[in-house]
Short mmCIF file of C-alpha atoms and ligand atoms in Angstrom, two decimals:
data_model
loop_
_atom_site.label_atom_id
_atom_site.label_comp_id
_atom_site.label_asym_id
_atom_site.label_seq_id
_atom_site.Cartn_x
_atom_site.Cartn_y
_atom_site.Cartn_z
CA MET A 1 -218.93 14.37 -71.96
CA THR A 2 -217.80 13.09 -68.57
CA PRO A 3 -214.60 11.06 -68.86
CA THR A 4 -214.93 7.31 -68.22
CA PHE A 5 -212.41 5.23 -66.28
CA SER A 6 -210.14 4.89 -69.32
CA PRO A 7 -208.55 7.65 -71.37
CA LEU A 8 -208.30 5.25 -74.32
CA ILE A 9 -212.05 4.60 -74.27
CA ASP A 10 -212.65 8.33 -73.98
CA GLU A 11 -210.61 8.81 -77.10
CA LEU A 12 -212.46 6.03 -78.95
CA ILE A 13 -215.80 7.61 -78.02
CA GLU A 14 -214.61 10.99 -79.20
CA ARG A 15 -213.36 9.51 -82.51
CA LEU A 16 -216.63 7.66 -83.18
CA ARG A 17 -218.46 10.95 -83.03
CA CYS A 18 -217.10 11.95 -86.43
CA LEU A 19 -219.69 9.57 -87.93
CA PRO A 20 -222.88 11.23 -89.15
CA GLY A 21 -225.75 11.05 -86.67
CA VAL A 22 -223.54 9.80 -83.84
CA GLY A 23 -223.79 11.85 -80.68
CA PRO A 24 -221.95 11.28 -77.39
CA LYS A 25 -224.49 8.75 -76.09
CA SER A 26 -224.50 6.49 -79.14
CA ALA A 27 -220.71 6.77 -79.47
CA GLN A 28 -220.41 5.48 -75.94
CA ARG A 29 -222.82 2.65 -76.68
CA MET A 30 -220.82 1.66 -79.78
CA ALA A 31 -217.51 1.69 -77.93
CA PHE A 32 -218.82 -0.49 -75.08
CA HIS A 33 -220.57 -2.82 -77.48
CA LEU A 34 -217.37 -3.51 -79.44
CA LEU A 35 -215.26 -3.90 -76.32
CA SER A 36 -217.58 -6.18 -74.40
CA ARG A 37 -219.08 -8.32 -77.17
CA GLU A 38 -217.44 -7.90 -80.53
CA ARG A 39 -213.69 -7.77 -80.05
CA ASP A 40 -212.93 -9.70 -83.24
CA LYS A 41 -215.30 -7.72 -85.36
CA GLY A 42 -213.98 -4.56 -83.80
CA LYS A 43 -210.45 -5.55 -84.86
CA GLN A 44 -211.67 -6.28 -88.38
CA LEU A 45 -213.41 -2.93 -88.42
CA SER A 46 -210.28 -1.11 -87.36
CA GLN A 47 -208.17 -2.91 -89.99
CA SER A 48 -210.69 -2.27 -92.72
CA LEU A 49 -210.99 1.35 -91.69
CA ALA A 50 -207.22 1.85 -91.63
CA LYS A 51 -206.75 0.16 -95.02
CA SER A 52 -209.62 2.07 -96.64
CA MET A 53 -208.47 5.43 -95.38
CA GLU A 54 -204.97 4.68 -96.58
CA ASP A 55 -205.65 3.01 -99.96
CA ILE A 56 -208.84 4.46 -101.37
CA GLY A 57 -208.33 7.28 -103.81
CA TYR A 58 -210.22 8.29 -106.92
CA CYS A 59 -210.83 6.50 -110.20
CA GLU A 60 -208.79 8.11 -112.96
CA ARG A 61 -211.68 7.90 -115.39
CA CYS A 62 -214.86 8.66 -113.47
CA ARG A 63 -213.51 10.17 -110.20
CA THR A 64 -215.49 7.89 -107.93
CA PHE A 65 -213.80 6.23 -104.95
CA SER A 66 -211.41 3.47 -105.94
CA GLU A 67 -208.30 1.78 -104.56
CA ASN A 68 -207.20 0.97 -108.11
CA PRO A 69 -206.45 3.38 -110.96
CA LEU A 70 -209.79 2.35 -112.50
CA CYS A 71 -212.91 1.51 -110.49
CA GLN A 72 -214.91 -1.70 -110.95
CA ILE A 73 -217.54 0.01 -113.08
CA CYS A 74 -215.06 1.63 -115.46
CA LEU A 75 -213.43 -1.79 -115.85
CA GLN A 76 -216.66 -3.44 -117.04
CA LYS A 77 -216.33 -4.00 -120.77
CA SER A 78 -220.02 -4.80 -121.28
CA ARG A 79 -221.18 -1.23 -120.76
CA ASP A 80 -222.10 1.23 -123.49
CA PRO A 81 -219.18 3.66 -123.94
CA ALA A 82 -221.37 6.09 -125.88
CA VAL A 83 -223.49 7.06 -122.85
CA LEU A 84 -222.17 8.88 -119.82
CA CYS A 85 -224.17 9.64 -116.68
CA VAL A 86 -222.96 12.61 -114.62
CA VAL A 87 -223.75 12.52 -110.89
CA GLU A 88 -222.70 14.55 -107.87
CA THR A 89 -221.53 11.81 -105.49
CA PRO A 90 -220.41 8.15 -105.37
CA ALA A 91 -223.63 7.41 -103.47
CA ASP A 92 -225.56 8.70 -106.50
CA VAL A 93 -223.73 6.17 -108.70
CA LEU A 94 -225.09 3.40 -106.50
CA ALA A 95 -228.55 4.95 -106.46
CA VAL A 96 -228.65 5.02 -110.28
CA GLU A 97 -227.16 1.50 -110.51
CA GLN A 98 -229.80 0.11 -108.18
CA GLY A 99 -232.72 2.17 -109.36
CA SER A 100 -232.44 2.17 -113.13
CA HIS A 101 -231.42 0.13 -116.13
CA PHE A 102 -228.69 2.54 -117.05
CA ARG A 103 -225.84 0.65 -118.74
CA GLY A 104 -223.39 3.36 -119.68
CA TYR A 105 -220.46 4.74 -117.70
CA TYR A 106 -220.36 7.45 -115.03
CA PHE A 107 -218.64 10.67 -114.21
CA VAL A 108 -218.68 11.71 -110.55
CA LEU A 109 -218.36 15.42 -109.83
CA MET A 110 -217.84 15.03 -106.07
CA GLY A 111 -219.94 18.15 -105.58
CA HIS A 112 -221.61 20.87 -107.63
CA LEU A 113 -220.84 24.37 -108.85
CA SER A 114 -221.33 26.88 -106.04
CA PRO A 115 -219.91 30.32 -106.69
CA LEU A 116 -220.78 31.53 -103.19
CA ASP A 117 -218.68 28.74 -101.72
CA GLY A 118 -215.88 29.30 -104.21
CA ILE A 119 -216.46 25.97 -105.95
CA GLY A 120 -215.76 26.38 -109.66
CA PRO A 121 -215.63 24.09 -112.72
CA GLU A 122 -212.17 22.67 -112.01
CA ASP A 123 -213.05 21.82 -108.42
CA ILE A 124 -215.66 19.39 -109.72
CA GLY A 125 -213.41 17.92 -112.40
CA LEU A 126 -214.96 19.60 -115.43
CA ASP A 127 -211.53 20.15 -116.99
CA LYS A 128 -211.14 16.37 -116.89
CA LEU A 129 -214.66 15.81 -118.23
CA SER A 130 -213.93 18.18 -121.11
CA LEU A 131 -210.87 16.13 -122.11
CA ARG A 132 -213.00 13.00 -122.03
CA LEU A 133 -215.69 14.56 -124.22
CA ALA A 134 -213.03 15.63 -126.69
CA GLN A 135 -212.02 12.00 -127.22
CA GLY A 136 -215.21 11.56 -129.23
CA GLU A 137 -216.42 8.23 -127.85
CA ILE A 138 -219.31 9.72 -125.88
CA LYS A 139 -222.44 10.49 -127.90
CA GLU A 140 -224.97 11.10 -125.15
CA MET A 141 -224.85 12.41 -121.59
CA VAL A 142 -227.42 11.97 -118.84
CA LEU A 143 -227.12 14.80 -116.34
CA ALA A 144 -228.29 13.36 -113.04
CA THR A 145 -227.20 16.15 -110.72
CA ASN A 146 -229.45 16.89 -107.76
CA PRO A 147 -232.66 18.86 -108.42
CA THR A 148 -231.37 21.88 -106.50
CA VAL A 149 -230.39 25.31 -107.79
CA GLU A 150 -226.70 24.37 -107.75
CA GLY A 151 -227.45 21.01 -109.34
CA ASP A 152 -229.44 22.72 -112.11
CA ALA A 153 -226.73 25.30 -112.69
CA THR A 154 -224.11 22.55 -112.85
CA ALA A 155 -226.25 20.59 -115.32
CA HIS A 156 -226.69 23.68 -117.47
CA TYR A 157 -222.96 24.33 -117.47
CA ILE A 158 -222.18 20.74 -118.48
CA ALA A 159 -224.94 20.79 -121.11
CA ASN A 160 -223.14 23.77 -122.68
CA MET A 161 -219.90 21.79 -122.71
CA ALA A 162 -221.73 18.91 -124.35
CA LYS A 163 -223.18 21.22 -127.00
CA ASN A 164 -219.69 22.50 -127.83
CA HIS A 165 -218.64 18.90 -128.46
CA GLY A 166 -221.78 18.09 -130.44
CA ILE A 167 -222.99 15.67 -127.77
CA ARG A 168 -226.65 15.20 -126.86
CA ALA A 169 -227.38 15.97 -123.21
CA THR A 170 -230.49 15.04 -121.27
CA ARG A 171 -231.40 15.94 -117.72
CA ILE A 172 -233.39 13.66 -115.46
CA ALA A 173 -236.39 15.57 -114.31
CA TYR A 174 -239.47 13.54 -113.71
CA GLY A 175 -240.58 12.79 -110.18
CA VAL A 176 -237.53 14.06 -108.39
CA PRO A 177 -238.71 16.39 -105.63
CA ILE A 178 -237.21 19.88 -105.54
CA GLY A 179 -234.42 20.09 -103.01
CA GLY A 180 -234.20 16.32 -102.91
CA GLU A 181 -231.01 14.38 -103.08
CA LEU A 182 -230.79 11.39 -105.40
CA GLU A 183 -229.35 9.18 -102.71
CA TYR A 184 -232.57 9.38 -100.72
CA ILE A 185 -235.02 8.81 -103.52
CA ASP A 186 -236.58 5.39 -103.73
CA SER A 187 -235.77 3.21 -106.71
CA ASN A 188 -239.18 3.51 -108.34
CA THR A 189 -239.09 7.27 -108.44
CA LEU A 190 -235.63 7.19 -109.86
CA ALA A 191 -236.50 4.63 -112.54
CA HIS A 192 -239.35 6.89 -113.52
CA ALA A 193 -237.06 9.89 -113.53
CA PHE A 194 -234.72 8.18 -115.95
CA ASN A 195 -237.54 7.38 -118.32
CA GLY A 196 -238.75 10.95 -118.26
CA ARG A 197 -235.46 12.68 -118.89
CA PHE A 198 -235.51 15.54 -121.35
CA GLU A 199 -233.15 17.34 -123.63
CA LEU A 200 -231.32 20.48 -122.43
CA MET B 1 -230.34 41.91 -77.29
CA LYS B 2 -233.06 39.49 -78.22
CA THR B 3 -234.48 39.67 -81.73
CA THR B 4 -237.82 38.24 -82.77
CA ILE B 5 -238.76 38.32 -86.42
CA THR B 6 -242.29 37.27 -87.26
CA LEU B 7 -243.60 36.20 -90.66
CA GLN B 8 -241.18 38.36 -92.58
CA PRO B 9 -240.93 38.02 -96.40
CA ALA B 10 -237.56 36.56 -97.29
CA TYR B 11 -235.37 34.91 -99.91
CA LEU B 12 -232.62 32.40 -99.33
CA LEU B 13 -229.25 33.76 -100.48
CA HIS B 14 -226.90 31.08 -99.22
CA TYR B 15 -227.17 27.64 -97.70
CA ARG B 16 -224.45 25.78 -95.84
CA ALA B 17 -224.74 22.34 -94.22
CA TYR B 18 -224.26 22.53 -90.46
CA ARG B 19 -223.77 19.61 -88.06
CA ASP B 20 -225.53 16.36 -88.97
CA THR B 21 -228.98 17.52 -89.90
CA SER B 22 -229.01 21.32 -89.75
CA ALA B 23 -228.06 24.17 -92.06
CA LEU B 24 -226.85 27.74 -91.76
CA LEU B 25 -228.87 30.06 -93.96
CA ASP B 26 -228.32 33.59 -95.14
CA LEU B 27 -231.70 35.16 -95.77
CA PHE B 28 -232.60 38.48 -97.35
CA THR B 29 -235.55 40.25 -95.75
CA PRO B 30 -236.95 43.74 -96.37
CA GLU B 31 -237.05 44.97 -92.77
CA TYR B 32 -233.94 43.29 -91.38
CA GLY B 33 -231.71 43.13 -94.46
CA ARG B 34 -229.44 40.13 -94.32
CA VAL B 35 -230.35 37.67 -91.58
CA SER B 36 -228.29 34.60 -90.68
CA VAL B 37 -230.18 31.73 -89.11
CA VAL B 38 -229.63 28.13 -88.16
CA ALA B 39 -232.36 25.85 -89.54
CA LYS B 40 -232.42 22.86 -87.23
CA GLY B 41 -233.15 19.41 -88.63
CA ILE B 42 -233.74 20.72 -92.14
CA ARG B 43 -231.44 18.10 -93.68
CA ARG B 44 -233.34 15.18 -92.20
CA GLU B 45 -234.71 12.86 -94.84
CA LYS B 46 -238.28 13.64 -93.94
CA SER B 47 -237.92 17.38 -93.39
CA SER B 48 -240.78 19.15 -95.10
CA LEU B 49 -238.82 22.39 -95.25
CA LYS B 50 -236.17 20.97 -97.56
CA GLY B 51 -238.09 21.81 -100.72
CA VAL B 52 -239.22 25.17 -99.38
CA LEU B 53 -235.90 26.58 -98.22
CA GLN B 54 -234.40 26.88 -101.68
CA PRO B 55 -233.07 29.91 -103.54
CA PHE B 56 -235.64 31.96 -105.52
CA VAL B 57 -238.58 30.69 -103.46
CA PRO B 58 -240.59 33.62 -102.05
CA LEU B 59 -240.64 32.83 -98.33
CA LEU B 60 -242.26 33.94 -95.13
CA ILE B 61 -239.99 33.30 -92.19
CA SER B 62 -239.97 33.68 -88.42
CA CYS B 63 -236.88 33.48 -86.31
CA GLN B 64 -235.55 34.54 -82.96
CA GLY B 65 -232.45 34.61 -80.84
CA LYS B 66 -229.58 36.77 -79.69
CA GLY B 67 -226.64 38.21 -81.60
CA ASP B 68 -225.91 37.63 -85.27
CA LEU B 69 -227.05 34.03 -85.60
CA LEU B 70 -230.76 33.49 -85.00
CA THR B 71 -232.78 30.29 -84.93
CA LEU B 72 -235.36 29.71 -87.64
CA THR B 73 -238.70 28.93 -86.03
CA HIS B 74 -240.96 28.93 -89.07
CA ALA B 75 -240.74 29.02 -92.84
CA GLU B 76 -243.32 28.71 -95.58
CA SER B 77 -243.44 29.69 -99.21
CA ARG B 78 -245.50 32.75 -100.17
CA SER B 79 -245.86 31.60 -103.75
CA ALA B 80 -244.20 29.34 -106.29
CA VAL B 81 -240.47 29.43 -106.92
CA TRP B 82 -239.32 31.83 -109.67
CA PRO B 83 -238.43 29.33 -112.38
CA LEU B 84 -234.97 30.49 -113.37
CA ALA B 85 -233.23 28.29 -115.88
CA GLY B 86 -229.98 28.27 -117.77
CA GLU B 87 -228.18 31.59 -117.88
CA ALA B 88 -230.89 33.27 -115.84
CA LEU B 89 -230.00 30.84 -113.06
CA PHE B 90 -226.39 31.97 -113.22
CA SER B 91 -227.56 35.59 -113.15
CA GLY B 92 -229.52 34.79 -110.00
CA MET B 93 -226.44 33.26 -108.39
CA TYR B 94 -224.46 36.34 -109.36
CA LEU B 95 -227.07 38.58 -107.71
CA HIS B 96 -226.80 36.53 -104.54
CA GLU B 97 -223.05 36.85 -104.44
CA VAL B 98 -223.34 40.63 -104.87
CA LEU B 99 -226.08 40.91 -102.23
CA ILE B 100 -224.12 38.85 -99.70
CA ARG B 101 -221.22 41.28 -100.12
CA VAL B 102 -223.16 44.54 -99.90
CA LEU B 103 -226.05 43.87 -97.51
CA LYS B 104 -225.54 44.62 -93.86
CA ARG B 105 -226.97 42.37 -91.18
CA MET B 106 -230.12 43.58 -89.44
CA ALA B 107 -230.44 46.79 -91.46
CA PRO B 108 -233.68 47.45 -93.34
CA GLU B 109 -233.38 47.38 -97.14
CA THR B 110 -236.96 47.47 -98.34
CA GLU B 111 -236.18 49.14 -101.70
CA ILE B 112 -233.43 46.69 -102.57
CA PHE B 113 -235.69 43.82 -101.56
CA ARG B 114 -238.46 45.05 -103.83
CA ALA B 115 -236.02 45.55 -106.70
CA TYR B 116 -234.53 42.10 -106.17
CA GLU B 117 -237.96 40.53 -106.41
CA LEU B 118 -238.67 42.45 -109.62
CA VAL B 119 -235.37 41.25 -111.05
CA LEU B 120 -236.27 37.63 -110.30
CA LYS B 121 -239.53 38.16 -112.12
CA ALA B 122 -237.70 39.74 -115.05
CA LEU B 123 -235.19 36.90 -115.17
CA THR B 124 -238.02 34.45 -115.77
CA ARG B 125 -239.14 36.42 -118.85
CA GLN B 126 -237.45 36.85 -122.18
CA TYR B 127 -235.63 40.07 -121.28
CA THR B 128 -231.97 40.65 -122.03
CA LEU B 129 -230.24 39.37 -118.88
CA GLU B 130 -227.43 41.91 -119.11
CA LYS B 131 -229.91 44.76 -119.23
CA VAL B 132 -231.81 43.54 -116.19
CA LEU B 133 -228.61 43.07 -114.21
CA ARG B 134 -227.19 46.51 -115.08
CA LEU B 135 -230.37 48.33 -114.13
CA PHE B 136 -230.53 46.44 -110.85
CA GLU B 137 -226.90 47.28 -110.10
CA LYS B 138 -227.51 50.94 -110.88
CA TYR B 139 -230.48 50.97 -108.51
CA LEU B 140 -228.50 49.05 -105.90
CA LEU B 141 -225.80 51.74 -105.96
CA HIS B 142 -228.52 54.36 -105.55
CA CYS B 143 -229.98 52.53 -102.54
CA LEU B 144 -226.52 52.21 -100.99
CA GLY B 145 -226.19 56.01 -101.19
CA TYR B 146 -224.01 56.16 -104.31
CA THR B 147 -226.33 57.43 -107.02
CA LEU B 148 -224.40 57.56 -110.29
CA PRO B 149 -224.07 61.22 -111.36
CA LEU B 150 -225.01 60.58 -114.98
CA TYR B 151 -227.02 63.63 -115.94
CA GLN B 152 -224.62 66.52 -116.46
CA ASP B 153 -221.04 67.54 -117.02
CA SER B 154 -219.86 67.96 -113.45
CA GLN B 155 -217.50 70.83 -114.36
CA THR B 156 -219.68 72.97 -116.57
CA GLY B 157 -223.15 71.87 -115.45
CA HIS B 158 -224.11 71.39 -119.11
CA PRO B 159 -226.31 68.44 -120.02
CA ILE B 160 -224.49 65.34 -121.29
CA GLU B 161 -224.46 65.23 -125.08
CA ALA B 162 -224.64 61.96 -126.93
CA GLU B 163 -221.91 62.68 -129.47
CA PHE B 164 -219.20 63.76 -126.98
CA LEU B 165 -216.84 61.66 -124.92
CA TYR B 166 -216.70 61.93 -121.14
CA HIS B 167 -214.31 60.90 -118.45
CA PHE B 168 -216.51 59.38 -115.76
CA ASP B 169 -215.75 58.94 -112.09
CA PRO B 170 -218.50 57.13 -110.12
CA GLU B 171 -218.30 59.69 -107.32
CA LYS B 172 -217.27 62.92 -109.05
CA GLY B 173 -219.23 62.48 -112.24
CA ALA B 174 -218.66 63.15 -115.93
CA VAL B 175 -216.19 65.57 -117.47
CA LYS B 176 -216.02 66.13 -121.21
CA VAL B 177 -212.75 65.10 -122.84
CA ASN B 178 -211.35 65.76 -126.28
CA ILE B 179 -209.89 62.59 -127.67
CA SER B 180 -210.42 60.83 -130.94
CA GLN B 181 -213.50 58.61 -131.04
CA LYS B 182 -211.75 56.31 -133.44
CA THR B 183 -209.14 54.85 -131.12
CA GLU B 184 -210.13 52.41 -128.37
CA LEU B 185 -211.43 54.35 -125.38
CA PRO B 186 -209.48 54.44 -122.11
CA GLU B 187 -211.03 52.43 -119.21
CA ASP B 188 -212.78 55.42 -117.64
CA VAL B 189 -213.93 57.24 -120.77
CA TYR B 190 -217.44 56.70 -122.15
CA ARG B 191 -219.55 57.90 -125.01
CA GLY B 192 -222.15 60.48 -124.00
CA ALA B 193 -224.78 58.28 -125.64
CA SER B 194 -223.95 55.49 -123.21
CA LEU B 195 -224.19 57.76 -120.16
CA LEU B 196 -227.56 59.08 -121.37
CA ALA B 197 -228.86 55.59 -122.07
CA LEU B 198 -227.83 54.37 -118.64
CA ALA B 199 -229.36 57.47 -117.02
CA ARG B 200 -232.67 56.77 -118.75
CA GLY B 201 -232.45 53.02 -118.28
CA VAL B 202 -232.74 52.40 -121.99
CA LEU B 203 -230.10 49.78 -122.67
CA ILE B 204 -230.72 48.31 -126.08
CA GLU B 205 -227.64 48.39 -128.30
CA ASN B 206 -224.84 45.99 -127.53
CA SER B 207 -222.19 48.71 -127.55
CA ILE B 208 -224.17 50.62 -124.92
CA LEU B 209 -224.63 47.48 -122.83
CA ARG B 210 -220.86 46.94 -122.93
CA ASP B 211 -220.21 50.52 -121.82
CA ALA B 212 -222.79 50.21 -119.04
CA LYS B 213 -221.15 47.01 -117.81
CA ARG B 214 -217.71 48.63 -117.77
CA LEU B 215 -219.00 51.71 -115.94
CA ILE B 216 -221.07 49.90 -113.34
CA ARG B 217 -218.40 47.33 -112.66
CA ARG B 218 -216.01 50.13 -111.74
CA ALA B 219 -218.64 51.86 -109.61
CA LEU B 220 -219.61 48.69 -107.78
CA ALA B 221 -216.06 47.45 -107.17
CA PRO B 222 -215.37 49.39 -103.93
CA HIS B 223 -218.53 47.90 -102.37
CA LEU B 224 -217.69 44.30 -103.21
CA GLY B 225 -214.31 44.02 -101.52
CA PRO B 226 -211.02 42.80 -102.95
CA ARG B 227 -211.94 39.19 -103.79
CA PRO B 228 -213.18 38.61 -107.36
CA LEU B 229 -216.78 37.43 -107.75
CA ASN B 230 -216.78 33.68 -108.41
CA SER B 231 -220.05 33.78 -110.32
CA ARG B 232 -218.56 36.38 -112.67
CA LEU B 233 -215.69 34.01 -113.46
CA LEU B 234 -218.22 31.23 -113.97
CA PHE B 235 -220.29 33.39 -116.31
CA LYS B 236 -217.20 34.11 -118.36
CA SER B 237 -216.36 30.43 -118.78
CA LEU B 238 -219.95 29.50 -119.67
ZN1 ZN C 1 -214.38 4.75 -112.59
#
């Protein structure tokens, strides 16, 4: 990328490129847009970004993103503590929240088992999940990992853990295209998928 | 050197996200062995290849380029995905980890490819997984040029006898030893019955399967490198 007239702008453009789908051209457009028309919003963005990057960690219970020890969902008392939905990413939590009538709690793996990439059970928090299952409150698990080979393998592994704790485990299956990612599936499909889940 | 591969049968061994919308794939083909390609745009929401470029899907692929990393130009499925589930799925992942370690890039491996496809088929049936895996590993060693010398006592030339014990070295072969059968056998000592069963490919009893696993694991180790196989650890904790 050819340098502009300002090293600081060059740096901003370069930094913006870490966002998904942002190439040099759109990064440049964003930088100029903020500088020429949206100074205040730009400042708010930078503050929010700095605070988020600094303060957001992981929920102690479900492992999703949270700036507090427990996330907003884990804090909701109205949910059914006997049902736990296991998903791969925080985006999947939102997808299930928006696309289904699921009213239990979540566990977020932040990935999936992938031996070839050296990602094992502890890397996706299964040691933590096992402790939670041992507490005895959970009676049913919905395994909503992605319908990929790794997602299936992860679901199978967790289903085994569930069996060892005498917990019923179901896997969502219906209508989710192979190789698809939950985040990108429209709400209808997902609602359907939840209705059609089956026992592992 | 420019390489052009046209409509070659293939299986996906490993998939890694690359840049915003692309992926780096390790493919197994009969005529070119392991081929690494970049699949551009495959992670776009609307990409039609997303569902096709999955492990255990019989593929036809075309790619071209220079050096070790080619560009995928075409991919389609030859037939339906082998429906591996549960432990068979883990076995499949194990096979992939082994293949990634032993296959060379751009070297034909038609026999291994054919055997791999047969194993996938077997893994979808009700066969004993361990048996299928051991026989594949034995054949893999053979294809790599390390046929297990299972048929005779390498010192005397006598046939292996079921009731004797043998010290077995994957390269030098079997040598009869005189130790008590009652104590636990040393790591590299096997019952003649196990060697014969492995030679004939008849792995039925559990004790023989255990011996075969021990023997083949030792024989395969030098070809897999120093790092432990992650899928093996996963299998153990399953
Ligand atoms: Zn939480």
